[in-house]
PDB file of C-alpha atoms in Angstrom:
ATOM      1  CA  MET A   1     -34.149  17.086 -23.458  1.00 59.00           C
ATOM      2  CA  PRO A   2     -33.619  20.853 -23.741  1.00 67.00           C
ATOM      3  CA  ASN A   3     -35.311  22.831 -26.481  1.00 82.00           C
ATOM      4  CA  ILE A   4     -32.665  22.873 -29.236  1.00 88.00           C
ATOM      5  CA  GLU A   5     -32.947  25.361 -32.053  1.00 95.00           C
ATOM      6  CA  LEU A   6     -31.221  24.828 -35.369  1.00 97.00           C
ATOM      7  CA  LEU A   7     -29.350  27.955 -36.421  1.00 98.00           C
ATOM      8  CA  THR A   8     -28.428  29.141 -39.884  1.00 97.00           C
ATOM      9  CA  CYS A   9     -24.954  30.411 -40.689  1.00 97.00           C
ATOM     10  CA  HIS A  10     -26.190  34.006 -40.543  1.00 97.00           C
ATOM     11  CA  GLU A  11     -27.709  33.434 -37.104  1.00 98.00           C
ATOM     12  CA  VAL A  12     -24.447  31.868 -35.909  1.00 98.00           C
ATOM     13  CA  MET A  13     -22.499  34.861 -37.223  1.00 98.00           C
ATOM     14  CA  ARG A  14     -24.867  37.251 -35.433  1.00 97.00           C
ATOM     15  CA  LEU A  15     -24.615  35.366 -32.123  1.00 97.00           C
ATOM     16  CA  THR A  16     -20.833  34.915 -32.182  1.00 97.00           C
ATOM     17  CA  GLY A  17     -19.746  38.179 -33.738  1.00 96.00           C
ATOM     18  CA  ILE A  18     -17.844  36.295 -36.434  1.00 97.00           C
ATOM     19  CA  ARG A  19     -18.207  38.361 -39.578  1.00 97.00           C
ATOM     20  CA  SER A  20     -17.531  35.857 -42.339  1.00 97.00           C
ATOM     21  CA  ARG A  21     -18.585  32.354 -43.300  1.00 97.00           C
ATOM     22  CA  THR A  22     -15.024  31.682 -44.423  1.00 97.00           C
ATOM     23  CA  THR A  23     -13.769  32.329 -40.889  1.00 98.00           C
ATOM     24  CA  ILE A  24     -16.321  29.896 -39.484  1.00 98.00           C
ATOM     25  CA  TRP A  25     -15.229  27.158 -41.919  1.00 97.00           C
ATOM     26  CA  ARG A  26     -11.535  27.781 -41.200  1.00 98.00           C
ATOM     27  CA  ARG A  27     -12.199  27.417 -37.482  1.00 98.00           C
ATOM     28  CA  ILE A  28     -14.195  24.226 -38.066  1.00 98.00           C
ATOM     29  CA  ARG A  29     -11.279  22.737 -40.042  1.00 98.00           C
ATOM     30  CA  ARG A  30      -8.894  23.631 -37.187  1.00 97.00           C
ATOM     31  CA  GLY A  31     -11.242  22.041 -34.650  1.00 97.00           C
ATOM     32  CA  ALA A  32     -11.867  25.398 -33.001  1.00 97.00           C
ATOM     33  CA  PHE A  33     -15.595  25.705 -33.759  1.00 98.00           C
ATOM     34  CA  PRO A  34     -18.580  23.325 -33.568  1.00 98.00           C
ATOM     35  CA  HIS A  35     -19.404  21.290 -36.657  1.00 98.00           C
ATOM     36  CA  PRO A  36     -22.809  21.826 -38.279  1.00 98.00           C
ATOM     37  CA  ILE A  37     -25.341  19.098 -38.941  1.00 97.00           C
ATOM     38  CA  ASP A  38     -26.723  18.190 -42.349  1.00 97.00           C
ATOM     39  CA  ILE A  39     -30.531  18.442 -42.362  1.00 96.00           C
ATOM     40  CA  GLY A  40     -30.882  17.323 -45.977  1.00 95.00           C
ATOM     41  CA  GLY A  41     -31.409  19.059 -49.260  1.00 95.00           C
ATOM     42  CA  GLY A  42     -27.957  20.608 -49.134  1.00 93.00           C
ATOM     43  CA  ARG A  43     -28.847  22.564 -45.991  1.00 97.00           C
ATOM     44  CA  ILE A  44     -26.787  22.719 -42.834  1.00 97.00           C
ATOM     45  CA  ARG A  45     -27.590  24.068 -39.394  1.00 98.00           C
ATOM     46  CA  TRP A  46     -25.839  24.395 -36.055  1.00 98.00           C
ATOM     47  CA  ARG A  47     -27.388  23.223 -32.809  1.00 98.00           C
ATOM     48  CA  SER A  48     -27.987  26.222 -30.557  1.00 97.00           C
ATOM     49  CA  THR A  49     -26.607  24.242 -27.606  1.00 97.00           C
ATOM     50  CA  ASP A  50     -23.303  23.666 -29.458  1.00 97.00           C
ATOM     51  CA  ILE A  51     -22.921  27.384 -30.169  1.00 98.00           C
ATOM     52  CA  GLU A  52     -23.890  28.369 -26.616  1.00 96.00           C
ATOM     53  CA  GLY A  53     -21.341  25.885 -25.243  1.00 97.00           C
ATOM     54  CA  TRP A  54     -18.643  27.282 -27.527  1.00 97.00           C
ATOM     55  CA  ILE A  55     -19.391  30.827 -26.326  1.00 97.00           C
ATOM     56  CA  GLU A  56     -19.343  29.716 -22.671  1.00 97.00           C
ATOM     57  CA  ALA A  57     -15.963  28.013 -23.167  1.00 96.00           C
ATOM     58  CA  LEU A  58     -14.277  31.158 -24.497  1.00 95.00           C
ATOM     59  CA  PRO A  59     -11.648  32.445 -22.078  1.00 93.00           C
ATOM     60  CA  LEU A  60     -12.351  35.598 -20.141  1.00 93.00           C
ATOM     61  CA  ARG A  61     -10.061  38.470 -20.907  1.00 92.00           C
ATOM     62  CA  SER A  62      -8.347  39.974 -17.870  1.00 92.00           C
ATOM     63  CA  TYR A  63      -6.871  43.435 -17.676  1.00 89.00           C
TER      64      TYR A  63
END
């Protein structure tokens, strides 16, 4: 099993370039962004592998 880190919302925003938590939640509702996991105590995290996979799946821009 690969070493999976659990990322906070701020870490996800830094890695993806998304600038707002609201944008992340809108994309989750549309099915366009990975869902977080609940780690208890009202805290949520994203699996690093889910975020990396989402980034890899983004289309390349051609000019």
